[in-house]
Coordinates of C-alpha atoms in Angstrom, one line a residue:
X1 CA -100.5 -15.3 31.2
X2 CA -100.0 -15.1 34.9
X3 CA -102.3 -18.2 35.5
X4 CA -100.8 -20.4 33.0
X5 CA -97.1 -19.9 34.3
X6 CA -95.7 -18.1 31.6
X7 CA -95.1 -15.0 33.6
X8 CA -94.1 -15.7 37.6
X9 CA -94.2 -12.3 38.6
X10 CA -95.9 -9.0 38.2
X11 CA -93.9 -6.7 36.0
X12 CA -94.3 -3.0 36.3
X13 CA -96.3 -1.2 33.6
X14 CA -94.8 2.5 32.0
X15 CA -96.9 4.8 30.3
X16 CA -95.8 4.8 26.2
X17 CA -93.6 7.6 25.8
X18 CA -96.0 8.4 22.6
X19 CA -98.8 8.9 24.5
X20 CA -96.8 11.9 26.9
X21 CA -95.5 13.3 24.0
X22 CA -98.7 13.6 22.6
X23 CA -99.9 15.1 25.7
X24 CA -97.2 17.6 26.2
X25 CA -97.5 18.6 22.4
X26 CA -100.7 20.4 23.5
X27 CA -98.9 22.6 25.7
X28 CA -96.8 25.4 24.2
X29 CA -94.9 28.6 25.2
X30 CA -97.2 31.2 26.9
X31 CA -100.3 28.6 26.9
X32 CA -101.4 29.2 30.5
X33 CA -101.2 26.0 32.6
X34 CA -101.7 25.8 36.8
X35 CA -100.6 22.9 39.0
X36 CA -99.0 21.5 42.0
X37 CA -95.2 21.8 42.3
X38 CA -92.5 21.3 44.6
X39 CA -89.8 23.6 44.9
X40 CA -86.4 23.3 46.5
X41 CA -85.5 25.7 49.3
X42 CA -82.2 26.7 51.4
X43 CA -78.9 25.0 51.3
X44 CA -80.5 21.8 52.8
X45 CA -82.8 21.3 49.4
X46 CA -85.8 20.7 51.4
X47 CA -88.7 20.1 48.7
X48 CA -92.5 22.5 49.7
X49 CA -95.2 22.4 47.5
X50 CA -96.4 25.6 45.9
X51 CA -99.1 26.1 43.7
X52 CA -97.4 27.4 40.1
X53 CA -99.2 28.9 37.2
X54 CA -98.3 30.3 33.8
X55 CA -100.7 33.5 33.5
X56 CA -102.3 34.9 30.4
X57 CA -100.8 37.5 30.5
X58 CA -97.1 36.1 30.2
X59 CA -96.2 35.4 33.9
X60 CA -94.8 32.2 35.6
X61 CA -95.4 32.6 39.3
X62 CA -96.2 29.8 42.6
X63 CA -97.4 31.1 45.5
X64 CA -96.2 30.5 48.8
X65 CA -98.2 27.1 49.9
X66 CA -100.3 25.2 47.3
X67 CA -103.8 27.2 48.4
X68 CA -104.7 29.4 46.0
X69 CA -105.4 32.2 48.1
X70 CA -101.9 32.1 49.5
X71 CA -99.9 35.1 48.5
X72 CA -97.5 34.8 45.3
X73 CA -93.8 34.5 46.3
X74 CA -92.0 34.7 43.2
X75 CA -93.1 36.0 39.9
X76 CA -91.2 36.0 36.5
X77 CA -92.0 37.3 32.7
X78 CA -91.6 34.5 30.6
X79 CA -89.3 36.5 28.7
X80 CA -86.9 36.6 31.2
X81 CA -86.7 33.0 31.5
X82 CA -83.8 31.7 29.6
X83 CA -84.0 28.0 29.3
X84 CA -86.5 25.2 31.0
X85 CA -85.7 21.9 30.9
X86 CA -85.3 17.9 32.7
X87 CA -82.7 17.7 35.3
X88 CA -82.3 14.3 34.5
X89 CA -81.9 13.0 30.7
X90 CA -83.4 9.2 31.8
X91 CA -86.1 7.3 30.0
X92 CA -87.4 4.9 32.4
X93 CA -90.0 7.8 34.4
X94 CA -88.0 7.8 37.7
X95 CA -87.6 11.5 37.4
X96 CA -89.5 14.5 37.2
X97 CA -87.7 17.2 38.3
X98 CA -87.4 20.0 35.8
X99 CA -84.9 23.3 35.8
X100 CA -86.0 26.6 34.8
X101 CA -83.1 29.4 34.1
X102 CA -83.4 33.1 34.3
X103 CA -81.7 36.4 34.7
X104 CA -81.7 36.0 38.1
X105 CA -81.0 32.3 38.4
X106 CA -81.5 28.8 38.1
X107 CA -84.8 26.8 40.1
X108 CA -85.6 23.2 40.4
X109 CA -89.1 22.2 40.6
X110 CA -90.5 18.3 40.6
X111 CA -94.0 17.9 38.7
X112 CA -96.2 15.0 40.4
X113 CA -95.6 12.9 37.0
X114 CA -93.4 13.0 34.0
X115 CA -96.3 14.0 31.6
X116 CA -97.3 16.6 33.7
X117 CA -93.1 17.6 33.8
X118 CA -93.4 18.0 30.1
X119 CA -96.3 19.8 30.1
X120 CA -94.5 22.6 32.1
X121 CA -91.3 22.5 30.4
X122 CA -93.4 23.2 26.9
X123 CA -95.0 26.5 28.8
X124 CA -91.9 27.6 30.1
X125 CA -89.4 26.6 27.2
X126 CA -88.5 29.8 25.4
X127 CA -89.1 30.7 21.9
X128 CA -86.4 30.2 18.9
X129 CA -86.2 34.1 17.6
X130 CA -87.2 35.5 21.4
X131 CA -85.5 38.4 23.2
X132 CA -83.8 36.4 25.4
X133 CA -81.9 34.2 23.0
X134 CA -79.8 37.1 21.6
X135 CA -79.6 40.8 23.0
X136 CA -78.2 41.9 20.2
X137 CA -77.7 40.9 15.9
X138 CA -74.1 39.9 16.5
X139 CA -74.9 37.5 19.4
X140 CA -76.0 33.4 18.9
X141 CA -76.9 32.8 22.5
X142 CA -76.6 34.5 26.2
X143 CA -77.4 32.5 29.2
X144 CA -75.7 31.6 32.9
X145 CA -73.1 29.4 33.2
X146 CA -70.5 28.3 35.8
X147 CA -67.1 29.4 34.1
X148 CA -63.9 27.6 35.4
X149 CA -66.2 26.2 38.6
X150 CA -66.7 29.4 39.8
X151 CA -69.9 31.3 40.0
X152 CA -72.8 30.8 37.8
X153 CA -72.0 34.0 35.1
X154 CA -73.8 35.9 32.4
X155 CA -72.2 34.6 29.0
X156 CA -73.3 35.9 25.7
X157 CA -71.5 34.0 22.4
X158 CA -70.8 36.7 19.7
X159 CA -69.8 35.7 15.8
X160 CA -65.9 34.4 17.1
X161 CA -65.9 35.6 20.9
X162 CA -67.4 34.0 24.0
X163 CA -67.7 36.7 26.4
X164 CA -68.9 36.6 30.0
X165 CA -70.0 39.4 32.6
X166 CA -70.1 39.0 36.2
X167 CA -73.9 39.9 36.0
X168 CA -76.5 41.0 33.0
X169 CA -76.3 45.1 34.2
X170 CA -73.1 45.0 33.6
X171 CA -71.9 46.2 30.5
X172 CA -67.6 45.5 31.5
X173 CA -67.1 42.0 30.7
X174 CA -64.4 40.0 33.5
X175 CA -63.4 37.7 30.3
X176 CA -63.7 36.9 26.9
X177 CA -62.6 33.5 24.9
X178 CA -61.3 34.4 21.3
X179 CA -62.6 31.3 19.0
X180 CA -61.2 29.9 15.4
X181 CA -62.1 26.9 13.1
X182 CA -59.5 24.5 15.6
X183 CA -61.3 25.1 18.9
X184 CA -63.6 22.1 19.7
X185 CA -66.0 21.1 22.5
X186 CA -66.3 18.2 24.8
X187 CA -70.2 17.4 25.8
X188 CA -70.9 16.2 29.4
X189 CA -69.4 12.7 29.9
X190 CA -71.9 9.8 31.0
X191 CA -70.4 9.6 34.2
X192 CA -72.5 12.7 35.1
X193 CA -75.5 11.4 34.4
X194 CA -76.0 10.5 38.2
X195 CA -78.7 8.9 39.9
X196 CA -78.5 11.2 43.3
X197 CA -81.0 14.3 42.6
X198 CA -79.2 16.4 45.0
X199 CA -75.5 15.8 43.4
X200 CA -77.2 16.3 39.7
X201 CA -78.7 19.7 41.2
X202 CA -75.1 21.0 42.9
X203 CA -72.8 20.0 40.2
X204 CA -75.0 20.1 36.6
X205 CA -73.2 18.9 33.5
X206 CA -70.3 20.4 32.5
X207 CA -68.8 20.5 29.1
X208 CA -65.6 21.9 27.9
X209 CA -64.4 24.4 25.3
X210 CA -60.7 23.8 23.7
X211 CA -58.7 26.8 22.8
X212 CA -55.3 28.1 21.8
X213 CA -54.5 28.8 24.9
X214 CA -56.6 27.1 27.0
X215 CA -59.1 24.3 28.2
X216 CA -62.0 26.0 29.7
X217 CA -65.1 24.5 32.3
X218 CA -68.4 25.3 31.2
X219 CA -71.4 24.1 33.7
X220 CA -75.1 24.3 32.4
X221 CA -77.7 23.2 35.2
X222 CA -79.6 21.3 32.7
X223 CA -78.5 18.9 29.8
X224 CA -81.0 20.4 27.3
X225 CA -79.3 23.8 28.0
X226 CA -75.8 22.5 28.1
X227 CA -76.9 20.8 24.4
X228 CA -78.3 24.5 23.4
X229 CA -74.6 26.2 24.5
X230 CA -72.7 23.4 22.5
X231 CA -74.5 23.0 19.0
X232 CA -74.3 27.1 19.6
X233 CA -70.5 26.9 20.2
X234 CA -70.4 24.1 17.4
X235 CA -71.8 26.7 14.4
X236 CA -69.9 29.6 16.1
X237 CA -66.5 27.1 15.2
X238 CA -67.8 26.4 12.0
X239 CA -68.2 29.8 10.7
X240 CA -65.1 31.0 11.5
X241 CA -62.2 31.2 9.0
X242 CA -60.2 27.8 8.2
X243 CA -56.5 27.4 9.4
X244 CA -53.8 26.0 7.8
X245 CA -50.3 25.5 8.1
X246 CA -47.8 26.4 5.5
X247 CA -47.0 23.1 5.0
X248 CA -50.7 22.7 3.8
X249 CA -51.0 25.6 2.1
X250 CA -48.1 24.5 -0.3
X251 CA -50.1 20.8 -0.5
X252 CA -52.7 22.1 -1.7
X253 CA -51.6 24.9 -4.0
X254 CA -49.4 21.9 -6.1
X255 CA -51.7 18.9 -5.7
X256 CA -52.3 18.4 -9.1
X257 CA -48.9 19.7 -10.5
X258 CA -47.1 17.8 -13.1
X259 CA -43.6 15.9 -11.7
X260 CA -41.7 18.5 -13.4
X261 CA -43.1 21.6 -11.8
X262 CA -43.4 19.5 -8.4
X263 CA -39.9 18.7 -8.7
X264 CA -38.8 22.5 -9.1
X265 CA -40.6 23.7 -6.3
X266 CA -39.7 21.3 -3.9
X267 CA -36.0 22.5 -4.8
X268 CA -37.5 25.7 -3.5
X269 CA -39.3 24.7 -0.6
X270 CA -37.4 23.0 2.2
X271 CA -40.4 22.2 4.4
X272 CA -41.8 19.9 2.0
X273 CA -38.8 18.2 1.9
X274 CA -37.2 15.4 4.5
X275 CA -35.7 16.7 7.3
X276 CA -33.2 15.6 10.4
X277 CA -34.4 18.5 13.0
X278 CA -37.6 18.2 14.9
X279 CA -40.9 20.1 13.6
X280 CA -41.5 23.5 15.0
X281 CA -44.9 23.1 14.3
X282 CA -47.6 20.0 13.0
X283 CA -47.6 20.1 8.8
X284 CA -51.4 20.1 9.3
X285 CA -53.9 21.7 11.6
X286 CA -54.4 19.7 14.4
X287 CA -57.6 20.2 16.6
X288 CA -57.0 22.1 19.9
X289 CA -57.0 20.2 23.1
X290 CA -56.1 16.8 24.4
X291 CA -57.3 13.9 22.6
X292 CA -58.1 11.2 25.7
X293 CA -58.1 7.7 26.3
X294 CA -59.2 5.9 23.3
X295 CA -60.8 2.1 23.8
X296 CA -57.8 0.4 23.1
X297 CA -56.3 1.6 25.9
X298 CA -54.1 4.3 24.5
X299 CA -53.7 7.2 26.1
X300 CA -53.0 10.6 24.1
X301 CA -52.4 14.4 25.2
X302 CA -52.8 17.3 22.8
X303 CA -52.6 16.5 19.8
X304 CA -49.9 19.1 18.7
X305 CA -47.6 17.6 21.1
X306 CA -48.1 14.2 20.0
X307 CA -47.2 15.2 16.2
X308 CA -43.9 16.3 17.5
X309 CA -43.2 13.4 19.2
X310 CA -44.2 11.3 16.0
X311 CA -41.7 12.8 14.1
X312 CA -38.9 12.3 16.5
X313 CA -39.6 8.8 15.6
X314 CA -38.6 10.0 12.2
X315 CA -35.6 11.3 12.5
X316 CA -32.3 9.5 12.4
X317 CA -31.0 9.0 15.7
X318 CA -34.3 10.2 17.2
X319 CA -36.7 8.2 18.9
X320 CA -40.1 8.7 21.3
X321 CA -42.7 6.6 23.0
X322 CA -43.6 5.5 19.4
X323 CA -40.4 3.9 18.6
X324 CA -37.5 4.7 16.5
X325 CA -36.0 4.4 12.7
X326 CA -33.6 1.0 14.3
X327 CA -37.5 -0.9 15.2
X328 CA -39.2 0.0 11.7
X329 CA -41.9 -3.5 12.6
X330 CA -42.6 -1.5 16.1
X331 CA -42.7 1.9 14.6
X332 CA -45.1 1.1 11.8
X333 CA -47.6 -0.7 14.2
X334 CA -47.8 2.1 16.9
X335 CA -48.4 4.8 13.9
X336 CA -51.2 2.6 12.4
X337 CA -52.5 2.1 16.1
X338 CA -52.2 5.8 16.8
X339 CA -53.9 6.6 12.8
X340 CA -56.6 4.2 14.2
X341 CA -56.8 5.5 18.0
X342 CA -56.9 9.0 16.9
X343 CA -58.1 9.9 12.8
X344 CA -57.4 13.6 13.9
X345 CA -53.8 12.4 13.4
X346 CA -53.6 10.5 10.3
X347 CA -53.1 13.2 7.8
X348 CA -50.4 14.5 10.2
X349 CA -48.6 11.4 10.1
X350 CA -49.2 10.8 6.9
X351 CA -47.6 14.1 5.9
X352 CA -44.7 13.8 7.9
X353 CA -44.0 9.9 6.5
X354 CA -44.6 11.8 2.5
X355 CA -42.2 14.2 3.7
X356 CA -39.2 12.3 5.1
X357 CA -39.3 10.7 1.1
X358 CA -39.1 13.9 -0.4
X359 CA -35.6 15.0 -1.8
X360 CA -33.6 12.7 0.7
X361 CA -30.1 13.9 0.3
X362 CA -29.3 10.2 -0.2
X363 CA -31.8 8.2 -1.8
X364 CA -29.8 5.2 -2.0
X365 CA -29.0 4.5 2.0
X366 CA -30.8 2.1 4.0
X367 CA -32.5 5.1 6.3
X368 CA -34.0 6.3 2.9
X369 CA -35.1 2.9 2.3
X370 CA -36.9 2.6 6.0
X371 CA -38.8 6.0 5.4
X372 CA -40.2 4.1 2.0
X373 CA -40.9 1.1 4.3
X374 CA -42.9 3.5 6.7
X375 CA -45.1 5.1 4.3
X376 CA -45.9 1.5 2.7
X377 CA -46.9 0.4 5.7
X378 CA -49.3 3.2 6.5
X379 CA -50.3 3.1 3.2
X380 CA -51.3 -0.5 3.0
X381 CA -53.8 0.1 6.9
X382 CA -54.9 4.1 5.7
X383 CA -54.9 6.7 3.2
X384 CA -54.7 10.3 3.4
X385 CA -57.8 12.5 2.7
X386 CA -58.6 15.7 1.1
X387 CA -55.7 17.1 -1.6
X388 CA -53.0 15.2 1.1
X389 CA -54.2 12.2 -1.2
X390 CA -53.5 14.1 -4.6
X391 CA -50.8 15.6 -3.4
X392 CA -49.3 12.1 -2.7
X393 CA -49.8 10.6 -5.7
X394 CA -48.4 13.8 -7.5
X395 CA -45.3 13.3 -5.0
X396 CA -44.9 9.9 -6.0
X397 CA -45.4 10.6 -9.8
X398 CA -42.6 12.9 -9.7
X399 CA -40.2 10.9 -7.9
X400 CA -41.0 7.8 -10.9
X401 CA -39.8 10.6 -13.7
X402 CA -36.9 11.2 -12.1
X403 CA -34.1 8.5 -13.8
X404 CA -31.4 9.5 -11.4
X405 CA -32.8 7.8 -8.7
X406 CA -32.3 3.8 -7.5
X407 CA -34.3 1.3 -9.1
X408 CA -35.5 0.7 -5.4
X409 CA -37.0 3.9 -4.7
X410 CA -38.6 3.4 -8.2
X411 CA -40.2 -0.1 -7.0
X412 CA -41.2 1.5 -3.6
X413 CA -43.3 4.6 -5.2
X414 CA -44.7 2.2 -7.7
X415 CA -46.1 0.3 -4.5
X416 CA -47.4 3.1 -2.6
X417 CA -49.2 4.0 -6.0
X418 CA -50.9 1.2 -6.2
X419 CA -51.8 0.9 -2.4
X420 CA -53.4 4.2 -2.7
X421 CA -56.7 2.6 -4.7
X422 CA -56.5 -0.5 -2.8
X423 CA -59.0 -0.7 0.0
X424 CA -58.1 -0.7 3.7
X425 CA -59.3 -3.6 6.2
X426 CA -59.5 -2.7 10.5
X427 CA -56.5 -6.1 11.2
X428 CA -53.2 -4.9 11.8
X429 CA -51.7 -6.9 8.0
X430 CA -48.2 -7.9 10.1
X431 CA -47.4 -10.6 7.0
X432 CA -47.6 -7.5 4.6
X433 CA -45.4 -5.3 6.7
X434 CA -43.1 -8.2 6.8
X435 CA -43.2 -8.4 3.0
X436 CA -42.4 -4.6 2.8
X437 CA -39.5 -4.8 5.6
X438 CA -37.6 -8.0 3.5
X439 CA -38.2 -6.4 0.0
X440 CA -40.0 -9.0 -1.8
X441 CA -43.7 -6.4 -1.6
X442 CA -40.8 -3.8 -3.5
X443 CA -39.5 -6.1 -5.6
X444 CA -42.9 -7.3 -7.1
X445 CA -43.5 -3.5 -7.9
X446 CA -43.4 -2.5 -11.8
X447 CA -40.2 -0.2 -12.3
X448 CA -42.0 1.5 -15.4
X449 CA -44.3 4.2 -14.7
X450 CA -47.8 3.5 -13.6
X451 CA -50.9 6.2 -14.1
X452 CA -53.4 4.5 -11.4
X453 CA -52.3 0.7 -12.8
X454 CA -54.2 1.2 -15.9
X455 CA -51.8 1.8 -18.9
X456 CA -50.3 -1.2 -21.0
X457 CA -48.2 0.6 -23.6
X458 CA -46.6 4.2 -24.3
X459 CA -45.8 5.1 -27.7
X460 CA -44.2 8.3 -28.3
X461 CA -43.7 10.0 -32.1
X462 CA -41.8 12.5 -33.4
X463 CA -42.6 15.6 -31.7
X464 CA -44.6 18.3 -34.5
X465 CA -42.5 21.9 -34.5
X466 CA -43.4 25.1 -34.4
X467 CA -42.1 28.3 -33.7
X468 CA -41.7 28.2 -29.9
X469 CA -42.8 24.9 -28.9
X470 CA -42.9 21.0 -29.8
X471 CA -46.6 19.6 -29.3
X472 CA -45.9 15.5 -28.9
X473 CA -49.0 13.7 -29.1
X474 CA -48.7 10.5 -26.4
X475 CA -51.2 7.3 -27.1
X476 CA -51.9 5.4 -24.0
X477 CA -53.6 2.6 -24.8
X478 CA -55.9 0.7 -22.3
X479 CA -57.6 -2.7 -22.6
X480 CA -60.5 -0.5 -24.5
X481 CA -58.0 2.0 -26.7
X482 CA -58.1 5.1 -25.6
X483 CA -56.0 7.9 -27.1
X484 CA -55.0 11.4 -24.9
X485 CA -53.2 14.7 -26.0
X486 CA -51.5 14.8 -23.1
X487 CA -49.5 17.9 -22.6
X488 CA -47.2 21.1 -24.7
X489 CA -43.9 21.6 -23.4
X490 CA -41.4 24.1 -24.1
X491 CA -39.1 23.1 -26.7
X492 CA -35.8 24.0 -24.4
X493 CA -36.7 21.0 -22.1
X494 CA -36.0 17.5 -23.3
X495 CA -39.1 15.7 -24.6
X496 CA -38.4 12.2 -22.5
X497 CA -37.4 14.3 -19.0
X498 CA -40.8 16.5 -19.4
X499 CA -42.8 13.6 -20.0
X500 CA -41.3 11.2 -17.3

């Protein structure tokens, strides 16, 4: 190829990664292995080569120059060691430096190639169910990390607690980090991922760990050990007790309640109803910590925070970064843009836009109207999830059986209805907000009442007494007839108000 001219210049040939996998797959914990390794030494870094063996009889020591009759300078069980892995996480062969953690500390050694790097790290990796992946049945993981950039501590993560100790003899921990099922972590960003061998070995890759309280530093000295800490921390999270809110809790006791009984209730409940105050708290758990700079340039802080000042947007006379009630076009765009930016929002905005509907004290005025033309314009770029989306539907079924409301408000909840099966598309539809905003999107609406667009015609009969109650059988028929026994209501009630 060279001759003819297709290729103009040498390229430089890589090893398959197969073929090192394959080679380091013949290594394993304890198999003893001896080599040639430099080690760093001193603040300065400097690199000496040692000559480093894994023993039969469970030791990883190097001696103190690469002859082998050369004293042995250090010498560890591999049971002490606590993790052993790549300093750097690159494909390309560059890099073969290697960390190995232990009770007493972290070292950096450099194997002459990257299959002999993997080799080691198989010997030296430690075992799943070993000693020094729990000290006790209530502990995940222990290991050193750097807490808060400070010194490199020994951390042991318990069922719901991260505790850490200033060193493994003691038994006094200096701190402890309390976790539940809203604490998330951040892995190592990309940017830390550096190219500079000494940098990578000072700083390691830090992740972060988002509590109630708090946004704490956690520094691993190798990415394979930072990974171990977070899918730890992750199942930790998991396993703990959901939160809620009370606001939730009531969403998903009534999600599939019948408009009278959600009607009666939320006579009963004024935080599922609209409101002209500001939130003391998000209507849904929100994820703790701040959410970041998403790619559309948006920048957001905790998440909490931002669903408080979403819902000054909400309020009459209230407005935020986000717009205001006067702008409904501006408003609607930046809560689709923020829905989009960050999903761990949408429900919360979802909720708060179902909420300002519910039980306005004056259904008829134009700032009622604009809360309808905000939750038809989420509704036409997202849907809730989980019983927020039954609950919604319930919500709007109820407000359709109540006849003492404006034809309006009728045409709006028959809209949101039917935007809740329709399918969502990434483009911002401005033409259909502009529909929504003049009335015409309303007006095309069905004022009757709609079960998921499907029935054509109601027929009610006489109701069939008995002692306490009257049993009316309801036909609903569909392009295929299809008859239902609906529901038995107590006789004190009006038939045509219980059915709605």
């Amino acid at each position: 190829l060279f001759r003819s001219g297709l290729q103009t210049k040498p390229r430089r040939l890589s090893v398959n990664q197969d073929i090192l996998l394959t080679m380091a797959s013949q290594f394993s914990h304890g198999v003893p292995k001896q080599g040639i390794l430099e080690v760093e030494h001193g603040l300065l870094r400097s690199k000496r080569k040692h000559l480093a063996e894994v023993t039969s009889k469970g030791m990883f020591q190097w001696h103190k120059t690469a002859d082998v009759t050369s004293p042995v300078l250090e010498n560890y069980p591999l049971r002490s060691i606590i993790s052993a892995g790549r300093l750097f996480e690159d494909d390309d062969g560059r890099h073969t430096e290697f960390v190995v953690g232990t009770d007493d500390g972290s070292f950096v050694f450099r194997a002459p190639s990257r299959g002999d790097m993997l080799q080691w790290i198989a010997c030296l990796q430690p075992l799943p169910t070993s000693p020094q992946s729990s000290t006790s049945s209530e502990d995940r993981v222990c290991g050193r990390l750097g807490v808060n950039g400070k010194k490199d501590r020994w951390c042991i993560l318990r069922r719901s607690s991260f505790v850490f100790f200033k060193s493994k003899e003691d038994s006094d921990p200096i701190g402890a980090i309390s976790l539940d099922s809203l604490c998330t972590v951040v892995p190592p960003s990309k940017q830390q991922q550096t190219t500079s061998v000494r940098r990578a070995t000072v700083s390691g890759f830090v992740f972060h760990l988002n509590t109630a309280g708090k946004e704490w530093s956690l520094k691993a000295r190798t990415m394979s050990d930072a990974n171990r800490w977070i899918t730890a921390l992750q199942d930790a999270i998991e396993s703990c007790p959901p939160l809620t809110t009370k606001f939730m809790k009531l969403v998903v006791a009534y999600s599939d309640a019948d408009p009278f009984t959600l009607e009666e209730i939320t006579m009963d409940r004024p935080i599922l109803c609209y409101s002209d105050e500001p939130l003391s708290m998000p209507c849904v758990a929100i994820p703790y910590g701040t959410i970041g700079k998403r790619a559309s340039g948006n920048e957001y802080g905790l998440g909490h925070i931002e669903a408080m000042e979403i819902f000054n947007s909400m309020m009459p006379g209230g407005s935020s970064r986000f717009g205001s009630l006067g702008d409904c076009f501006n408003l609607i765009k930046s809560l689709v843009t923020v829905c989009r930016d960050a999903p761990v929002l949408r429900n919360e905005i979802l909720a708060q836009a179902i909420k300002q509907i519910t039980r306005h004290p004056n259904p008829a005025s134009e700032e009622a109207l604009t809360h309808w033309h905000i939750l038809a314009g989420l509704l036409v770029h997202c849907n809730p999830s989980g019983k927020l989306a039954a609950y919604a539907r319930a919500m709007m079924r109820s407000i359709l059986a109540n006849t003492q409301i404006p034809a309006s408000v009728h045409q709006g909840a028959n809209y949101c209805i039917a935007q809740l099966s329709e399918m969502k598309s990434p483009v911002f539809h401005a033409a259909a907000i502009q529909e929504i905003l003049n009335g015409s999107a309303f007006a095309a609406a069905k004022e009757t009442v709609i079960l998921d667009q499907m029935p054509v015609l109601l027929t009610i009969p006489t109701p069939i007494k008995t002692n306490s109650t009257s049993c009316t059988h309801v036909s609903i028929v569909y392009s295929n007839p299809v008859v239902l026994k609906i529901q038995v209501v107590d006789s004190f009630y009006p038939v045509k108000k219980r059915f709605g």
